[in-house]
Amino acid sequence: MIFDIDIIRSFYKSLPGRIDGIRDLLGRPLTLTEKILFVHLADYSGLKGLRRKTDYAEFRPDRIAMQDATAQMALLQFMVTGKDQSAVPASVHCDHLITGKLGADADLKSALGINREVYDFLSSVCSKYNIGFWDPGAGIIHQVVLENYAFPGGMMIGTDSHTPTAGGLGMIAPGVGGADAVDVMTGMAWELKLPGIIGVKLTGRLNGWTSAKDVILKLTGMLTVKGGTGSVIEYFGDGAESLSCTGKATICNMGAETGATCSVFGFDEPMSNYLNSTGRGEVAELAEQNRKNLTGDPEVYAYPEKYFDQVFEIDLSALEPHINGPFTPDRAIPISQMKEEAARNGWPLKISSGLIGSCTNSSYEDISRASSVFENALSRKLSVRSEFIVIPGSERVRTISEEAGFLEVFRKAGARIFANACGPCIGQWDRGGNESRGANSIIHSFNRNFAGRADGNPDTHAFVASPEIVAALSVAGNLMFNPLTDMVLSSERELIRLPEPSGPSLPQHQFNSEISGYKPPPDDRANIEIKITPGSQRLQLLKPFREFDEKEFHKMPLLIKVKGKCTTDHISQAGFWLKYRGHLENISDNYMTGAVNWFNEKVNSVLNVLSGKYGTVPDVARTYRDSGLSQIVVGEENFGEGSSREHAAMEPRFFNVRVILVKSFARIHETNLKKQGVLTLTFVNNGDYYKIREDDWFDIDGLEELVPGSKLKLTLNHSDETVEYIEAGHSYNENQITWFKAGSALNIIKNKTVT
Ligand code: MIC
Ligand code: SF4
């Protein structure tokens, strides 16, 4: 079965004519990003004048994907709209709620028990609203999408920040918050500021210990966690064509760590091979016939500086393996410099755990190459010194890796195989022993390594590397080991150099054509009932937020002035809290509990100006709200980096935090806040951040007259009775101002549906 084949056929049929038309209209060659974006425009009338990074445009994505931890809130919002089915093909994937502890079978069984209520809810909502449902154990959303839904030239959105993985198969696939998905499910267009385009030319060929992961580890170091914000990263060059399709997907997946809207590669032979191998020969053939429309125009790649906003070049032949971390994915360290860096920073050298897999690196190629490292080690009487965990990305990859004997190699080396799910990557790792473990290092092939993310222990130093480097360092058990130059001591006291990893990118035969774990929506959906147990602690129907009232923006206390990095993990932690993703009231108890208060440098301790005492952030926020006060939160750069979880935007709204004022925002989080009716402002002068005092009261005037591009004046009423004024900017367009005035974007859709 090929999903969406009719849509794909008609898409490719009209593609050449549409692209020629767009090229003629613009009168210049097109990048691949522009081709895909523009053929998905909802309205062509303004195309000629559209400016990158300035103008908003509306798009019609081909598909929507949602994962269980974000789908609950997305679908609870969709239910409020009163629509009877999703206007666009959509799917839900149960992957985030499975805890990794004992191993795949036992962990899956226990997840089915613990999360039954949520799975039943999601499955019934999917049945009712014509959405495909993927069971727990079927795989991680992005791998399942790559194997089944992605097609070159298509556009999809997904309620997860790593949706861009599908760029490995030539798709424009940005991550979004649930409210954006709801717009598209209700038949509205999807709005995005037209992104900038960063061109990355890849030359040469990977060799030895280097893998596709190292391309993105290096680029993340070059761009930093905010350098890609507001841009699509487009890869090209002969080096790009030499990478496997799943290698490209790894690169696109982790492009999210640069803040990029998404990343994309042009259609080529490795993509065609992957489509054939996953049973989609017809899609490969259709894409082949459209080859020149599924890559940038030749002039673009010949003179990239003319057509891209920024251009980088990476020579794959000279690329070294990298290890990024700890605590941030952009701290890129070439492996040859790790010894020095680790010693200088005093990082724990012993590796307590090595983990491979996740949505980033769990392809057949990753598993085959990492298993070759272990096979080589075992045959040379080397043991694996660190605990080792393998997380296959999907049931298809798991089955075929089992058949090929790779998983058996891992087991022989003492590794555990976890369920095909996010598991430790999202803090669903029942590791045990954090209290006694203290500071320790882990190395994994996931994408993110924020403090406390994998095991909840802020002293765990997480390093990110390719699966083969993770395997090699786990054999040595030491962070300073460099397999390119160093040797390991065997049980027979011989010094052994590990041979370079090897392994095919695709299985010899096709992947199993049987799709396991998929439940299509039934034809007759009229009488399906959606069940939420009254008093449930996991699911709660949503109440609409109040509409705008200027009075609420006066006499606002400061809830917290956040110091330094503030990711969505700091705002709304995952791990333990994942169980409340469908219950706004319960999950709000984690609001900002990971963020550092600038005034006392403590986590989860803020001044309550009403009592003069310190309390936890959620407690103080609740007290203010219950006293009828709105509040303001202040932050620094790239605020809300990381996840697409809109809980990080709904929680403040629930507590009546009406304004977030920061130096800069991460894209998805800013949109999520706007959608929920929270006013997003940025300092005009970043130095004003320091003027804000702990016991200030804020007033904002002129909100009735809010217009695109306007500046707002904020009054800081200090406790010594002095007053200061600061200026704030915003990025609202006309449409977004209507969300703000209505109290939330959902209030508008709801009203439209009702009238
Ligand atoms: C992540 O990798 O941080 C997550 C968990 O997949 C999130 C989504 C979520 O918080 O549910 C993401 O990347 O968007
Ligand atoms: Fe899951 Fe981790 Fe991928 Fe997020 S990054 S989708 S938590 S595997």
mmCIF file of C-alpha atoms in Angstrom, residues 257-552:
data_model
loop_
_atom_site.group_PDB
_atom_site.id
_atom_site.type_symbol
_atom_site.label_atom_id
_atom_site.label_comp_id
_atom_site.label_asym_id
_atom_site.label_seq_id
_atom_site.Cartn_x
_atom_site.Cartn_y
_atom_site.Cartn_z
ATOM 1 C CA GLU A 257 18.943 22.419 16.537
ATOM 2 C CA THR A 258 20.065 25.499 14.586
ATOM 3 C CA GLY A 259 16.573 26.982 14.861
ATOM 4 C CA ALA A 260 16.006 26.457 11.117
ATOM 5 C CA THR A 261 12.423 26.289 9.867
ATOM 6 C CA CYS A 262 13.395 23.065 8.094
ATOM 7 C CA SER A 263 16.084 21.596 5.817
ATOM 8 C CA VAL A 264 15.879 19.983 2.410
ATOM 9 C CA PHE A 265 17.842 17.982 -0.162
ATOM 10 C CA GLY A 266 17.075 17.678 -3.875
ATOM 11 C CA PHE A 267 15.781 14.420 -5.314
ATOM 12 C CA ASP A 268 18.566 12.017 -6.310
ATOM 13 C CA GLU A 269 19.436 8.354 -6.654
ATOM 14 C CA PRO A 270 19.759 7.514 -2.944
ATOM 15 C CA MET A 271 16.227 8.865 -2.443
ATOM 16 C CA SER A 272 14.970 6.784 -5.325
ATOM 17 C CA ASN A 273 16.656 3.697 -3.826
ATOM 18 C CA TYR A 274 15.070 4.369 -0.462
ATOM 19 C CA LEU A 275 11.614 4.796 -1.982
ATOM 20 C CA ASN A 276 12.037 1.511 -3.842
ATOM 21 C CA SER A 277 13.333 -0.255 -0.780
ATOM 22 C CA THR A 278 10.351 0.888 1.299
ATOM 23 C CA GLY A 279 7.873 -0.340 -1.305
ATOM 24 C CA ARG A 280 7.145 2.966 -3.059
ATOM 25 C CA GLY A 281 8.479 2.238 -6.532
ATOM 26 C CA GLU A 282 5.733 4.242 -8.197
ATOM 27 C CA VAL A 283 6.624 7.375 -6.223
ATOM 28 C CA ALA A 284 10.291 6.873 -7.183
ATOM 29 C CA GLU A 285 9.331 6.633 -10.844
ATOM 30 C CA LEU A 286 7.126 9.720 -10.746
ATOM 31 C CA ALA A 287 9.827 11.694 -8.966
ATOM 32 C CA GLU A 288 12.374 10.487 -11.511
ATOM 33 C CA GLN A 289 10.219 11.898 -14.327
ATOM 34 C CA ASN A 290 10.155 15.209 -12.445
ATOM 35 C CA ARG A 291 13.807 15.238 -11.481
ATOM 36 C CA LYS A 292 14.637 18.746 -12.623
ATOM 37 C CA ASN A 293 11.650 20.177 -10.779
ATOM 38 C CA LEU A 294 12.694 18.460 -7.566
ATOM 39 C CA THR A 295 16.053 20.145 -7.242
ATOM 40 C CA GLY A 296 17.293 23.742 -7.466
ATOM 41 C CA ASP A 297 17.890 25.222 -10.928
ATOM 42 C CA PRO A 298 21.468 24.740 -12.242
ATOM 43 C CA GLU A 299 22.209 28.503 -12.185
ATOM 44 C CA VAL A 300 21.384 28.584 -8.468
ATOM 45 C CA TYR A 301 23.960 25.941 -7.641
ATOM 46 C CA ALA A 302 26.518 27.440 -10.030
ATOM 47 C CA TYR A 303 26.263 30.906 -8.396
ATOM 48 C CA PRO A 304 24.893 30.150 -4.928
ATOM 49 C CA GLU A 305 25.867 33.541 -3.422
ATOM 50 C CA LYS A 306 23.419 35.171 -5.827
ATOM 51 C CA TYR A 307 20.409 33.136 -4.773
ATOM 52 C CA PHE A 308 20.932 32.144 -1.135
ATOM 53 C CA ASP A 309 21.041 34.531 1.826
ATOM 54 C CA GLN A 310 24.090 32.768 3.233
ATOM 55 C CA VAL A 311 26.303 30.031 1.830
ATOM 56 C CA PHE A 312 28.442 27.485 3.663
ATOM 57 C CA GLU A 313 30.642 24.782 2.229
ATOM 58 C CA ILE A 314 31.642 21.530 3.902
ATOM 59 C CA ASP A 315 34.136 19.117 2.360
ATOM 60 C CA LEU A 316 32.991 15.648 3.393
ATOM 61 C CA SER A 317 36.377 14.137 2.556
ATOM 62 C CA ALA A 318 38.075 16.310 5.159
ATOM 63 C CA LEU A 319 35.302 16.211 7.754
ATOM 64 C CA GLU A 320 36.256 14.838 11.158
ATOM 65 C CA PRO A 321 33.811 13.035 13.471
ATOM 66 C CA HIS A 322 32.422 15.470 16.035
ATOM 67 C CA ILE A 323 31.123 15.191 19.572
ATOM 68 C CA ASN A 324 28.770 18.002 20.599
ATOM 69 C CA GLY A 325 28.049 18.974 24.151
ATOM 70 C CA PRO A 326 27.499 18.937 27.003
ATOM 71 C CA PHE A 327 24.196 20.725 27.711
ATOM 72 C CA THR A 328 23.820 22.327 24.291
ATOM 73 C CA PRO A 329 23.893 20.760 20.826
ATOM 74 C CA ASP A 330 25.974 23.534 19.238
ATOM 75 C CA ARG A 331 29.095 23.032 21.305
ATOM 76 C CA ALA A 332 30.832 21.194 18.463
ATOM 77 C CA ILE A 333 34.112 19.499 19.253
ATOM 78 C CA PRO A 334 36.122 17.704 16.556
ATOM 79 C CA ILE A 335 37.068 14.352 18.034
ATOM 80 C CA SER A 336 40.786 15.137 17.862
ATOM 81 C CA GLN A 337 40.246 18.025 20.289
ATOM 82 C CA MET A 338 38.115 16.147 22.808
ATOM 83 C CA LYS A 339 40.970 15.112 25.103
ATOM 84 C CA GLU A 340 42.022 18.696 25.601
ATOM 85 C CA GLU A 341 38.469 20.031 25.980
ATOM 86 C CA ALA A 342 37.414 17.345 28.432
ATOM 87 C CA ALA A 343 40.509 17.849 30.589
ATOM 88 C CA ARG A 344 40.233 21.636 30.507
ATOM 89 C CA ASN A 345 36.572 21.593 31.521
ATOM 90 C CA GLY A 346 36.858 18.766 34.039
ATOM 91 C CA TRP A 347 34.058 16.739 32.447
ATOM 92 C CA PRO A 348 33.463 13.266 33.900
ATOM 93 C CA LEU A 349 35.564 10.988 31.683
ATOM 94 C CA LYS A 350 33.955 7.647 32.345
ATOM 95 C CA ILE A 351 30.984 7.091 30.065
ATOM 96 C CA SER A 352 28.168 5.683 32.143
ATOM 97 C CA SER A 353 25.866 4.955 29.190
ATOM 98 C CA GLY A 354 25.986 4.936 25.419
ATOM 99 C CA LEU A 355 22.666 5.140 23.593
ATOM 100 C CA ILE A 356 21.932 4.926 19.885
ATOM 101 C CA GLY A 357 18.740 5.331 17.921
ATOM 102 C CA SER A 358 15.923 7.903 18.317
ATOM 103 C CA CYS A 359 14.234 9.695 15.440
ATOM 104 C CA THR A 360 17.595 11.163 14.439
ATOM 105 C CA ASN A 361 19.788 8.135 13.953
ATOM 106 C CA SER A 362 18.045 4.816 13.843
ATOM 107 C CA SER A 363 18.163 3.874 10.211
ATOM 108 C CA TYR A 364 19.262 0.551 8.841
ATOM 109 C CA GLU A 365 22.581 2.181 7.954
ATOM 110 C CA ASP A 366 23.090 3.555 11.471
ATOM 111 C CA ILE A 367 22.313 0.240 13.098
ATOM 112 C CA SER A 368 24.430 -1.757 10.662
ATOM 113 C CA ARG A 369 27.484 0.513 11.079
ATOM 114 C CA ALA A 370 27.233 0.720 14.859
ATOM 115 C CA SER A 371 26.822 -3.043 15.106
ATOM 116 C CA SER A 372 29.948 -3.481 12.962
ATOM 117 C CA VAL A 373 31.904 -1.597 15.637
ATOM 118 C CA PHE A 374 30.691 -4.035 18.283
ATOM 119 C CA GLU A 375 31.237 -7.040 16.066
ATOM 120 C CA ASN A 376 34.827 -5.962 15.491
ATOM 121 C CA ALA A 377 35.311 -5.346 19.188
ATOM 122 C CA LEU A 378 33.869 -8.702 20.262
ATOM 123 C CA SER A 379 35.905 -10.650 17.732
ATOM 124 C CA ARG A 380 39.049 -9.020 19.147
ATOM 125 C CA LYS A 381 38.177 -9.945 22.732
ATOM 126 C CA LEU A 382 37.187 -6.451 23.681
ATOM 127 C CA SER A 383 34.243 -5.959 25.952
ATOM 128 C CA VAL A 384 31.891 -2.986 25.911
ATOM 129 C CA ARG A 385 32.674 -1.013 29.054
ATOM 130 C CA SER A 386 29.653 1.281 29.178
ATOM 131 C CA GLU A 387 26.034 0.325 29.559
ATOM 132 C CA PHE A 388 24.592 0.347 26.027
ATOM 133 C CA ILE A 389 21.048 0.898 24.809
ATOM 134 C CA VAL A 390 19.647 0.618 21.285
ATOM 135 C CA ILE A 391 16.390 2.341 20.305
ATOM 136 C CA PRO A 392 15.190 1.323 16.829
ATOM 137 C CA GLY A 393 13.226 4.070 15.081
ATOM 138 C CA SER A 394 10.468 1.886 13.727
ATOM 139 C CA GLU A 395 9.146 -1.642 13.712
ATOM 140 C CA ARG A 396 10.248 -1.991 10.088
ATOM 141 C CA VAL A 397 13.853 -1.089 10.922
ATOM 142 C CA ARG A 398 13.747 -3.276 14.007
ATOM 143 C CA THR A 399 12.502 -6.328 12.098
ATOM 144 C CA ILE A 400 15.028 -6.015 9.337
ATOM 145 C CA SER A 401 17.893 -5.322 11.748
ATOM 146 C CA GLU A 402 16.894 -8.417 13.680
ATOM 147 C CA GLU A 403 16.821 -10.475 10.490
ATOM 148 C CA ALA A 404 20.258 -9.201 9.505
ATOM 149 C CA GLY A 405 21.636 -10.246 12.913
ATOM 150 C CA PHE A 406 22.608 -6.693 13.981
ATOM 151 C CA LEU A 407 20.499 -6.680 17.104
ATOM 152 C CA GLU A 408 21.965 -10.012 18.155
ATOM 153 C CA VAL A 409 25.451 -8.487 18.001
ATOM 154 C CA PHE A 410 24.329 -5.735 20.365
ATOM 155 C CA ARG A 411 22.737 -8.234 22.714
ATOM 156 C CA LYS A 412 25.909 -10.358 22.736
ATOM 157 C CA ALA A 413 27.795 -7.287 23.829
ATOM 158 C CA GLY A 414 25.381 -6.881 26.746
ATOM 159 C CA ALA A 415 23.225 -4.134 25.228
ATOM 160 C CA ARG A 416 19.523 -3.728 25.859
ATOM 161 C CA ILE A 417 17.069 -3.096 23.041
ATOM 162 C CA PHE A 418 14.340 -0.646 23.991
ATOM 163 C CA ALA A 419 10.950 -0.199 22.321
ATOM 164 C CA ASN A 420 10.674 1.630 18.979
ATOM 165 C CA ALA A 421 9.898 4.906 20.702
ATOM 166 C CA CYS A 422 11.452 8.115 22.005
ATOM 167 C CA GLY A 423 12.275 6.646 25.433
ATOM 168 C CA PRO A 424 15.450 8.165 26.946
ATOM 169 C CA CYS A 425 15.579 10.894 24.307
ATOM 170 C CA ILE A 426 12.594 12.592 25.902
ATOM 171 C CA GLY A 427 13.325 11.777 29.503
ATOM 172 C CA GLN A 428 11.265 8.583 29.457
ATOM 173 C CA TRP A 429 14.228 6.689 30.852
ATOM 174 C CA ASP A 430 13.714 4.964 34.133
ATOM 175 C CA ARG A 431 17.407 4.860 34.744
ATOM 176 C CA GLY A 432 17.318 4.673 38.507
ATOM 177 C CA GLY A 433 20.144 5.694 40.831
ATOM 178 C CA ASN A 434 20.355 9.399 39.964
ATOM 179 C CA GLU A 435 20.832 10.262 43.643
ATOM 180 C CA SER A 436 23.972 8.174 43.970
ATOM 181 C CA ARG A 437 25.229 8.735 40.437
ATOM 182 C CA GLY A 438 25.842 12.488 40.604
ATOM 183 C CA ALA A 439 27.961 14.001 37.839
ATOM 184 C CA ASN A 440 28.433 11.545 34.981
ATOM 185 C CA SER A 441 28.800 11.490 31.199
ATOM 186 C CA ILE A 442 26.569 9.801 28.669
ATOM 187 C CA ILE A 443 26.991 9.784 24.915
ATOM 188 C CA HIS A 444 24.121 9.345 22.502
ATOM 189 C CA SER A 445 23.176 9.729 18.871
ATOM 190 C CA PHE A 446 20.024 11.768 19.612
ATOM 191 C CA ASN A 447 19.736 15.448 18.722
ATOM 192 C CA ARG A 448 19.270 17.350 21.976
ATOM 193 C CA ASN A 449 21.308 17.327 25.148
ATOM 194 C CA PHE A 450 19.846 20.038 27.355
ATOM 195 C CA ALA A 451 20.493 19.659 31.077
ATOM 196 C CA GLY A 452 18.331 16.992 32.693
ATOM 197 C CA ARG A 453 16.710 15.934 29.424
ATOM 198 C CA ALA A 454 17.482 12.220 29.167
ATOM 199 C CA ASP A 455 17.455 11.014 32.773
ATOM 200 C CA GLY A 456 16.205 14.045 34.696
ATOM 201 C CA ASN A 457 19.625 14.507 36.349
ATOM 202 C CA PRO A 458 21.020 18.006 35.736
ATOM 203 C CA ASP A 459 24.525 16.654 36.494
ATOM 204 C CA THR A 460 24.418 14.190 33.617
ATOM 205 C CA HIS A 461 26.717 15.540 30.904
ATOM 206 C CA ALA A 462 25.142 14.404 27.635
ATOM 207 C CA PHE A 463 27.271 14.379 24.486
ATOM 208 C CA VAL A 464 25.895 13.917 20.988
ATOM 209 C CA ALA A 465 27.738 11.915 18.313
ATOM 210 C CA SER A 466 27.106 9.526 15.437
ATOM 211 C CA PRO A 467 25.996 5.965 16.287
ATOM 212 C CA GLU A 468 29.392 4.562 15.261
ATOM 213 C CA ILE A 469 31.275 7.017 17.503
ATOM 214 C CA VAL A 470 28.852 6.313 20.357
ATOM 215 C CA ALA A 471 29.557 2.599 19.884
ATOM 216 C CA ALA A 472 33.349 3.098 19.833
ATOM 217 C CA LEU A 473 33.398 5.307 22.919
ATOM 218 C CA SER A 474 31.158 2.844 24.729
ATOM 219 C CA VAL A 475 33.644 0.076 23.974
ATOM 220 C CA ALA A 476 36.433 2.166 25.500
ATOM 221 C CA GLY A 477 34.120 3.528 28.202
ATOM 222 C CA ASN A 478 35.942 6.836 28.083
ATOM 223 C CA LEU A 479 35.116 10.264 26.703
ATOM 224 C CA MET A 480 38.697 10.884 25.663
ATOM 225 C CA PHE A 481 38.914 7.863 23.387
ATOM 226 C CA ASN A 482 39.519 8.660 19.744
ATOM 227 C CA PRO A 483 39.063 5.537 17.579
ATOM 228 C CA LEU A 484 40.976 7.193 14.737
ATOM 229 C CA THR A 485 44.212 7.305 16.730
ATOM 230 C CA ASP A 486 43.849 5.380 19.995
ATOM 231 C CA MET A 487 43.900 1.711 20.942
ATOM 232 C CA VAL A 488 41.903 -0.220 23.541
ATOM 233 C CA LEU A 489 43.221 -2.949 25.846
ATOM 234 C CA SER A 490 41.650 -6.375 25.270
ATOM 235 C CA SER A 491 40.943 -9.039 27.902
ATOM 236 C CA GLU A 492 44.134 -10.708 26.660
ATOM 237 C CA ARG A 493 46.044 -7.518 27.422
ATOM 238 C CA GLU A 494 46.639 -6.719 23.811
ATOM 239 C CA LEU A 495 46.323 -3.172 22.488
ATOM 240 C CA ILE A 496 43.734 -3.170 19.735
ATOM 241 C CA ARG A 497 42.839 -0.532 17.178
ATOM 242 C CA LEU A 498 39.157 -0.696 16.255
ATOM 243 C CA PRO A 499 38.693 -1.113 12.493
ATOM 244 C CA GLU A 500 36.614 1.525 10.711
ATOM 245 C CA PRO A 501 32.869 0.867 10.765
ATOM 246 C CA SER A 502 31.118 -0.534 7.727
ATOM 247 C CA GLY A 503 27.583 -1.421 6.769
ATOM 248 C CA PRO A 504 25.090 -1.064 3.941
ATOM 249 C CA SER A 505 22.741 1.899 3.799
ATOM 250 C CA LEU A 506 19.819 -0.278 2.726
ATOM 251 C CA PRO A 507 18.932 -3.926 3.142
ATOM 252 C CA GLN A 508 19.554 -6.261 0.211
ATOM 253 C CA HIS A 509 15.861 -6.990 -0.057
ATOM 254 C CA GLN A 510 12.977 -4.597 0.370
ATOM 255 C CA PHE A 511 11.788 -3.730 3.855
ATOM 256 C CA ASN A 512 8.882 -5.827 4.980
ATOM 257 C CA SER A 513 5.959 -4.553 2.904
ATOM 258 C CA GLU A 514 3.525 -5.340 5.664
ATOM 259 C CA ILE A 515 2.791 -2.185 7.624
ATOM 260 C CA SER A 516 2.398 -3.114 11.228
ATOM 261 C CA GLY A 517 0.689 -1.057 13.881
ATOM 262 C CA TYR A 518 -1.392 1.135 11.567
ATOM 263 C CA LYS A 519 -5.096 1.651 12.104
ATOM 264 C CA PRO A 520 -6.882 3.453 9.242
ATOM 265 C CA PRO A 521 -9.927 5.521 10.158
ATOM 266 C CA PRO A 522 -13.198 3.674 9.513
ATOM 267 C CA ASP A 523 -15.533 4.687 6.664
ATOM 268 C CA ASP A 524 -18.513 5.036 8.919
ATOM 269 C CA ARG A 525 -17.525 7.536 11.573
ATOM 270 C CA ALA A 526 -20.847 9.098 12.443
ATOM 271 C CA ASN A 527 -21.451 7.362 15.754
ATOM 272 C CA ILE A 528 -17.977 7.278 17.208
ATOM 273 C CA GLU A 529 -17.913 8.581 20.710
ATOM 274 C CA ILE A 530 -14.868 10.250 22.228
ATOM 275 C CA LYS A 531 -14.358 9.206 25.784
ATOM 276 C CA ILE A 532 -12.838 11.293 28.515
ATOM 277 C CA THR A 533 -13.388 9.818 31.957
ATOM 278 C CA PRO A 534 -14.933 12.453 34.225
ATOM 279 C CA GLY A 535 -12.322 13.627 36.740
ATOM 280 C CA SER A 536 -9.508 12.212 34.619
ATOM 281 C CA GLN A 537 -6.038 13.321 35.708
ATOM 282 C CA ARG A 538 -4.672 12.964 32.183
ATOM 283 C CA LEU A 539 -7.273 14.507 29.913
ATOM 284 C CA GLN A 540 -9.262 17.683 30.383
ATOM 285 C CA LEU A 541 -11.521 19.470 27.917
ATOM 286 C CA LEU A 542 -10.382 23.002 27.131
ATOM 287 C CA LYS A 543 -12.149 26.174 28.166
ATOM 288 C CA PRO A 544 -11.708 29.165 25.844
ATOM 289 C CA PHE A 545 -9.379 31.931 27.031
ATOM 290 C CA ARG A 546 -10.890 35.369 27.687
ATOM 291 C CA GLU A 547 -10.778 37.941 24.935
ATOM 292 C CA PHE A 548 -8.509 40.999 25.042
ATOM 293 C CA ASP A 549 -9.161 43.654 27.618
ATOM 294 C CA GLU A 550 -6.704 46.544 27.799
ATOM 295 C CA LYS A 551 -7.156 46.745 31.569
ATOM 296 C CA GLU A 552 -5.403 43.403 31.965
#
